[in-house]
């Protein structure tokens, strides 16, 4: 909400950040347990401007109430649900229950707990911590307007060949040699926006946000690596990023846009003189110095034609 007053314009939002909640769904008749750990942040757009201008707190939803609501709603969810579905549930509650709230933004980061395998069998109640995180941001407006974004953070991928970088701008400060043989490593952060524009337009079951998350992650990885034997050549991180985003939009019509951030994490070939040979000896693409600072930053957003940003 925004208001002009006393020569200034006030824009405000308030909420509760980093509400950590874990939920277990215990299978019936000895069935497998399901477990999630979420870090939930809530921001409310509400008509509480009198609190700023006049010290009147009448229309403020206490952030402690927001925290308690997260736990209460998690308790009410007797059936397994995804982070996106939980975000929509919370957003619908805050935007409809409180007359002063015009919209609720719910961001969730899911910790990557994975079911363990014992003797190649999935354990009924054992989990281990994985790597990349599943993220979501849900905006629910009063009246049902909806924006759902999902994503991945920390998807670390590397290939030891089939990558190069040639033909770039050169000037007196350029020392980087051109090459058709280098390692390519990055930590992918991806965020994609679903086409649903209202809470009534979200498909019920069988649509599954978790399965779509796994599907998108697979497409991103498959495109980055290429076929298992020969791989696929990458002329630049930019080109690989574009092909990854394009593959997601081509595969999933329910996704309107995708943003990818792919820092270029460098593995520099080591060149060393030896005691017996003071001439620099170039290692044959087998010994490297890993470094992630400084690193190249590559980011782009691909949006389907006629899609609203």
GROMACS .gro file of C-alpha atoms in nm:
model
  309
    1UNK     CA    1   0.000   0.000   0.000
    2UNK     CA    2   0.115   0.355  -0.070
    3UNK     CA    3   0.007   0.701   0.043
    4UNK     CA    4   0.131   1.055   0.006
    5UNK     CA    5   0.165   1.262   0.318
    6UNK     CA    6   0.374   1.543   0.463
    7UNK     CA    7   0.570   1.575   0.139
    8UNK     CA    8   0.675   1.209   0.125
    9UNK     CA    9   0.538   0.897  -0.038
   10UNK     CA   10   0.517   0.588   0.179
   11UNK     CA   11   0.523   0.238   0.035
   12UNK     CA   12   0.513  -0.039   0.289
   13UNK     CA   13   0.483  -0.412   0.338
   14UNK     CA   14   0.520  -0.613   0.654
   15UNK     CA   15   0.543  -0.979   0.735
   16UNK     CA   16   0.728  -1.260   0.907
   17UNK     CA   17   1.049  -1.413   0.777
   18UNK     CA   18   1.226  -1.746   0.821
   19UNK     CA   19   0.948  -1.940   0.991
   20UNK     CA   20   1.090  -2.292   1.003
   21UNK     CA   21   0.835  -2.572   1.004
   22UNK     CA   22   0.872  -2.947   0.959
   23UNK     CA   23   0.580  -3.177   0.879
   24UNK     CA   24   0.555  -3.556   0.890
   25UNK     CA   25   0.277  -3.751   0.720
   26UNK     CA   26   0.277  -4.103   0.862
   27UNK     CA   27   0.160  -4.374   0.625
   28UNK     CA   28  -0.141  -4.579   0.724
   29UNK     CA   29  -0.098  -4.941   0.825
   30UNK     CA   30   0.278  -4.914   0.849
   31UNK     CA   31   0.316  -4.736   0.516
   32UNK     CA   32   0.610  -4.506   0.441
   33UNK     CA   33   0.639  -4.171   0.614
   34UNK     CA   34   0.669  -3.847   0.417
   35UNK     CA   35   0.869  -3.558   0.553
   36UNK     CA   36   0.930  -3.193   0.456
   37UNK     CA   37   1.115  -2.905   0.615
   38UNK     CA   38   1.015  -2.558   0.497
   39UNK     CA   39   1.151  -2.212   0.561
   40UNK     CA   40   0.849  -1.983   0.517
   41UNK     CA   41   0.845  -1.605   0.470
   42UNK     CA   42   0.524  -1.403   0.452
   43UNK     CA   43   0.468  -1.047   0.328
   44UNK     CA   44   0.130  -0.877   0.349
   45UNK     CA   45   0.014  -0.581   0.142
   46UNK     CA   46  -0.241  -0.422   0.371
   47UNK     CA   47  -0.413  -0.098   0.460
   48UNK     CA   48  -0.223  -0.031   0.781
   49UNK     CA   49  -0.089   0.311   0.686
   50UNK     CA   50  -0.239   0.478   0.998
   51UNK     CA   51   0.017   0.284   1.198
   52UNK     CA   52   0.291   0.476   1.017
   53UNK     CA   53   0.128   0.818   0.999
   54UNK     CA   54  -0.059   0.828   1.331
   55UNK     CA   55   0.068   0.543   1.548
   56UNK     CA   56  -0.267   0.366   1.511
   57UNK     CA   57  -0.212  -0.013   1.508
   58UNK     CA   58  -0.576  -0.110   1.462
   59UNK     CA   59  -0.523  -0.262   1.116
   60UNK     CA   60  -0.191  -0.438   1.175
   61UNK     CA   61  -0.182  -0.817   1.156
   62UNK     CA   62   0.085  -0.907   1.412
   63UNK     CA   63   0.381  -1.092   1.267
   64UNK     CA   64   0.363  -1.334   1.558
   65UNK     CA   65   0.012  -1.421   1.440
   66UNK     CA   66   0.155  -1.495   1.095
   67UNK     CA   67   0.410  -1.731   1.248
   68UNK     CA   68   0.145  -1.915   1.449
   69UNK     CA   69  -0.075  -1.941   1.140
   70UNK     CA   70   0.201  -2.127   0.954
   71UNK     CA   71   0.211  -2.396   1.222
   72UNK     CA   72  -0.169  -2.413   1.255
   73UNK     CA   73  -0.219  -2.452   0.880
   74UNK     CA   74   0.056  -2.716   0.862
   75UNK     CA   75  -0.129  -2.909   1.132
   76UNK     CA   76  -0.455  -2.885   0.936
   77UNK     CA   77  -0.295  -3.038   0.626
   78UNK     CA   78  -0.375  -3.401   0.688
   79UNK     CA   79  -0.283  -3.497   0.331
   80UNK     CA   80   0.064  -3.470   0.177
   81UNK     CA   81   0.104  -3.148  -0.019
   82UNK     CA   82   0.377  -2.955  -0.200
   83UNK     CA   83   0.540  -2.629  -0.100
   84UNK     CA   84   0.344  -2.455  -0.378
   85UNK     CA   85   0.013  -2.590  -0.248
   86UNK     CA   86   0.101  -2.486   0.107
   87UNK     CA   87   0.194  -2.140  -0.019
   88UNK     CA   88  -0.140  -2.106  -0.199
   89UNK     CA   89  -0.322  -2.224   0.113
   90UNK     CA   90  -0.148  -1.963   0.330
   91UNK     CA   91  -0.193  -1.689   0.069
   92UNK     CA   92  -0.567  -1.759   0.038
   93UNK     CA   93  -0.604  -1.745   0.417
   94UNK     CA   94  -0.424  -1.414   0.468
   95UNK     CA   95  -0.582  -1.239   0.169
   96UNK     CA   96  -0.938  -1.350   0.247
   97UNK     CA   97  -0.949  -1.371   0.628
   98UNK     CA   98  -0.828  -1.017   0.696
   99UNK     CA   99  -1.032  -0.735   0.533
  100UNK     CA  100  -0.733  -0.498   0.544
  101UNK     CA  101  -0.508  -0.735   0.345
  102UNK     CA  102  -0.517  -0.687  -0.032
  103UNK     CA  103  -0.251  -0.945  -0.120
  104UNK     CA  104  -0.023  -1.199   0.045
  105UNK     CA  105   0.318  -1.309  -0.081
  106UNK     CA  106   0.442  -1.641   0.054
  107UNK     CA  107   0.798  -1.757  -0.016
  108UNK     CA  108   0.909  -2.107   0.079
  109UNK     CA  109   1.248  -2.276   0.060
  110UNK     CA  110   1.229  -2.653   0.103
  111UNK     CA  111   1.528  -2.823   0.260
  112UNK     CA  112   1.638  -3.115   0.040
  113UNK     CA  113   1.563  -3.414   0.261
  114UNK     CA  114   1.565  -3.733   0.051
  115UNK     CA  115   1.453  -4.084   0.136
  116UNK     CA  116   1.750  -4.314   0.198
  117UNK     CA  117   1.803  -4.650   0.031
  118UNK     CA  118   1.909  -4.949   0.239
  119UNK     CA  119   2.017  -5.248   0.027
  120UNK     CA  120   1.862  -5.069  -0.271
  121UNK     CA  121   1.527  -5.051  -0.092
  122UNK     CA  122   1.362  -4.718   0.005
  123UNK     CA  123   1.353  -4.681   0.382
  124UNK     CA  124   1.007  -4.627   0.530
  125UNK     CA  125   1.109  -4.346   0.762
  126UNK     CA  126   1.478  -4.268   0.700
  127UNK     CA  127   1.594  -3.951   0.522
  128UNK     CA  128   1.926  -3.788   0.430
  129UNK     CA  129   2.008  -3.432   0.336
  130UNK     CA  130   2.055  -3.372  -0.036
  131UNK     CA  131   2.197  -3.071  -0.218
  132UNK     CA  132   1.981  -2.841  -0.433
  133UNK     CA  133   1.675  -2.674  -0.278
  134UNK     CA  134   1.320  -2.648  -0.406
  135UNK     CA  135   1.183  -2.292  -0.385
  136UNK     CA  136   0.847  -2.129  -0.444
  137UNK     CA  137   0.692  -1.785  -0.426
  138UNK     CA  138   0.315  -1.754  -0.429
  139UNK     CA  139   0.119  -1.428  -0.451
  140UNK     CA  140  -0.254  -1.444  -0.377
  141UNK     CA  141  -0.467  -1.131  -0.416
  142UNK     CA  142  -0.800  -1.061  -0.258
  143UNK     CA  143  -1.053  -1.194  -0.505
  144UNK     CA  144  -0.834  -1.487  -0.608
  145UNK     CA  145  -0.569  -1.342  -0.837
  146UNK     CA  146  -0.271  -1.576  -0.836
  147UNK     CA  147   0.096  -1.585  -0.932
  148UNK     CA  148   0.294  -1.904  -0.870
  149UNK     CA  149   0.669  -1.931  -0.918
  150UNK     CA  150   0.878  -2.240  -0.850
  151UNK     CA  151   1.249  -2.287  -0.865
  152UNK     CA  152   1.576  -2.459  -0.786
  153UNK     CA  153   1.868  -2.321  -0.588
  154UNK     CA  154   2.215  -2.469  -0.571
  155UNK     CA  155   2.199  -2.718  -0.860
  156UNK     CA  156   2.575  -2.775  -0.902
  157UNK     CA  157   2.671  -2.931  -1.237
  158UNK     CA  158   3.007  -2.987  -1.407
  159UNK     CA  159   3.139  -3.148  -1.722
  160UNK     CA  160   3.510  -3.211  -1.785
  161UNK     CA  161   3.504  -3.159  -2.162
  162UNK     CA  162   3.278  -3.057  -2.451
  163UNK     CA  163   3.304  -2.689  -2.363
  164UNK     CA  164   3.488  -2.395  -2.517
  165UNK     CA  165   3.493  -2.017  -2.550
  166UNK     CA  166   3.610  -1.845  -2.870
  167UNK     CA  167   3.557  -1.533  -3.078
  168UNK     CA  168   3.487  -1.294  -2.788
  169UNK     CA  169   3.586  -0.925  -2.775
  170UNK     CA  170   3.960  -0.875  -2.731
  171UNK     CA  171   4.139  -0.557  -2.626
  172UNK     CA  172   4.458  -0.460  -2.443
  173UNK     CA  173   4.316  -0.587  -2.112
  174UNK     CA  174   4.226  -0.930  -2.249
  175UNK     CA  175   4.450  -1.212  -2.127
  176UNK     CA  176   4.206  -1.503  -2.156
  177UNK     CA  177   4.309  -1.743  -2.434
  178UNK     CA  178   4.053  -1.882  -2.672
  179UNK     CA  179   3.985  -2.253  -2.634
  180UNK     CA  180   3.768  -2.537  -2.755
  181UNK     CA  181   3.862  -2.753  -2.460
  182UNK     CA  182   3.777  -2.651  -2.104
  183UNK     CA  183   3.580  -2.763  -1.804
  184UNK     CA  184   3.236  -2.614  -1.754
  185UNK     CA  185   3.098  -2.585  -1.402
  186UNK     CA  186   2.813  -2.379  -1.263
  187UNK     CA  187   2.559  -2.366  -0.982
  188UNK     CA  188   2.220  -2.324  -1.145
  189UNK     CA  189   1.949  -2.111  -0.988
  190UNK     CA  190   1.624  -2.133  -1.181
  191UNK     CA  191   1.282  -1.979  -1.128
  192UNK     CA  192   0.984  -2.049  -1.350
  193UNK     CA  193   0.637  -1.897  -1.357
  194UNK     CA  194   0.324  -2.103  -1.403
  195UNK     CA  195   0.040  -1.983  -1.626
  196UNK     CA  196  -0.227  -2.002  -1.354
  197UNK     CA  197  -0.375  -1.653  -1.299
  198UNK     CA  198  -0.646  -1.733  -1.045
  199UNK     CA  199  -0.684  -1.980  -0.761
  200UNK     CA  200  -0.979  -2.130  -0.949
  201UNK     CA  201  -0.759  -2.205  -1.253
  202UNK     CA  202  -0.512  -2.427  -1.066
  203UNK     CA  203  -0.561  -2.790  -1.169
  204UNK     CA  204  -0.651  -3.024  -0.889
  205UNK     CA  205  -0.493  -3.362  -0.852
  206UNK     CA  206  -0.348  -3.515  -1.075
  207UNK     CA  207  -0.141  -3.197  -1.131
  208UNK     CA  208   0.157  -3.228  -0.902
  209UNK     CA  209   0.396  -2.940  -0.839
  210UNK     CA  210   0.657  -3.174  -0.694
  211UNK     CA  211   0.658  -3.394  -1.004
  212UNK     CA  212   0.680  -3.088  -1.227
  213UNK     CA  213   0.977  -2.965  -1.020
  214UNK     CA  214   1.153  -3.299  -1.070
  215UNK     CA  215   1.067  -3.296  -1.442
  216UNK     CA  216   1.206  -2.944  -1.492
  217UNK     CA  217   1.524  -3.034  -1.305
  218UNK     CA  218   1.570  -3.337  -1.532
  219UNK     CA  219   1.523  -3.131  -1.849
  220UNK     CA  220   1.775  -2.872  -1.727
  221UNK     CA  221   2.033  -3.141  -1.648
  222UNK     CA  222   1.971  -3.341  -1.967
  223UNK     CA  223   2.018  -3.028  -2.178
  224UNK     CA  224   2.332  -2.920  -1.992
  225UNK     CA  225   2.505  -3.258  -2.020
  226UNK     CA  226   2.374  -3.398  -2.349
  227UNK     CA  227   2.371  -3.771  -2.437
  228UNK     CA  228   2.549  -3.994  -2.183
  229UNK     CA  229   2.830  -4.112  -2.411
  230UNK     CA  230   2.930  -3.811  -2.623
  231UNK     CA  231   2.762  -3.522  -2.443
  232UNK     CA  232   2.694  -3.195  -2.627
  233UNK     CA  233   2.936  -2.914  -2.710
  234UNK     CA  234   2.888  -2.581  -2.530
  235UNK     CA  235   3.032  -2.277  -2.710
  236UNK     CA  236   2.949  -2.055  -2.410
  237UNK     CA  237   2.757  -2.055  -2.085
  238UNK     CA  238   2.516  -1.812  -2.253
  239UNK     CA  239   2.426  -2.058  -2.527
  240UNK     CA  240   2.389  -2.347  -2.284
  241UNK     CA  241   2.167  -2.134  -2.059
  242UNK     CA  242   1.944  -2.043  -2.354
  243UNK     CA  243   1.909  -2.403  -2.467
  244UNK     CA  244   1.820  -2.513  -2.113
  245UNK     CA  245   1.548  -2.248  -2.079
  246UNK     CA  246   1.416  -2.313  -2.429
  247UNK     CA  247   1.391  -2.685  -2.355
  248UNK     CA  248   1.180  -2.618  -2.044
  249UNK     CA  249   0.938  -2.389  -2.229
  250UNK     CA  250   0.911  -2.635  -2.517
  251UNK     CA  251   0.840  -2.928  -2.287
  252UNK     CA  252   0.594  -2.772  -2.041
  253UNK     CA  253   0.310  -2.561  -2.180
  254UNK     CA  254   0.196  -2.478  -1.826
  255UNK     CA  255   0.515  -2.274  -1.770
  256UNK     CA  256   0.509  -1.918  -1.910
  257UNK     CA  257   0.864  -1.805  -1.837
  258UNK     CA  258   1.189  -1.916  -1.678
  259UNK     CA  259   1.480  -1.722  -1.534
  260UNK     CA  260   1.822  -1.886  -1.508
  261UNK     CA  261   2.131  -1.768  -1.322
  262UNK     CA  262   2.446  -1.964  -1.404
  263UNK     CA  263   2.773  -1.831  -1.260
  264UNK     CA  264   3.077  -1.959  -1.447
  265UNK     CA  265   3.277  -2.141  -1.178
  266UNK     CA  266   3.629  -2.161  -1.309
  267UNK     CA  267   3.869  -2.456  -1.313
  268UNK     CA  268   4.197  -2.310  -1.431
  269UNK     CA  269   4.458  -2.540  -1.589
  270UNK     CA  270   4.767  -2.544  -1.368
  271UNK     CA  271   5.099  -2.446  -1.530
  272UNK     CA  272   5.408  -2.499  -1.313
  273UNK     CA  273   5.786  -2.497  -1.352
  274UNK     CA  274   5.970  -2.796  -1.214
  275UNK     CA  275   6.298  -2.807  -1.025
  276UNK     CA  276   6.472  -2.976  -1.314
  277UNK     CA  277   6.299  -2.777  -1.585
  278UNK     CA  278   6.246  -2.406  -1.508
  279UNK     CA  279   6.043  -2.371  -1.826
  280UNK     CA  280   5.673  -2.356  -1.758
  281UNK     CA  281   5.518  -2.700  -1.806
  282UNK     CA  282   5.157  -2.702  -1.926
  283UNK     CA  283   4.953  -2.981  -1.775
  284UNK     CA  284   4.760  -3.172  -2.036
  285UNK     CA  285   4.408  -3.075  -1.927
  286UNK     CA  286   4.429  -3.294  -1.620
  287UNK     CA  287   4.530  -3.076  -1.324
  288UNK     CA  288   4.326  -2.767  -1.238
  289UNK     CA  289   4.296  -2.499  -0.973
  290UNK     CA  290   3.928  -2.465  -0.870
  291UNK     CA  291   3.815  -2.111  -0.799
  292UNK     CA  292   3.469  -1.962  -0.757
  293UNK     CA  293   3.580  -1.605  -0.677
  294UNK     CA  294   3.576  -1.405  -0.889
  295UNK     CA  295   3.337  -1.578  -1.127
  296UNK     CA  296   3.148  -1.489  -1.440
  297UNK     CA  297   2.780  -1.401  -1.390
  298UNK     CA  298   2.537  -1.506  -1.660
  299UNK     CA  299   2.162  -1.454  -1.619
  300UNK     CA  300   1.868  -1.444  -1.858
  301UNK     CA  301   1.490  -1.479  -1.865
  302UNK     CA  302   1.303  -1.661  -2.140
  303UNK     CA  303   0.935  -1.574  -2.176
  304UNK     CA  304   0.678  -1.738  -2.398
  305UNK     CA  305   0.541  -1.501  -2.669
  306UNK     CA  306   0.228  -1.309  -2.563
  307UNK     CA  307   0.297  -1.404  -2.200
  308UNK     CA  308   0.248  -1.123  -1.950
  309UNK     CA  309   0.550  -1.043  -1.736
   0.00000   0.00000   0.00000
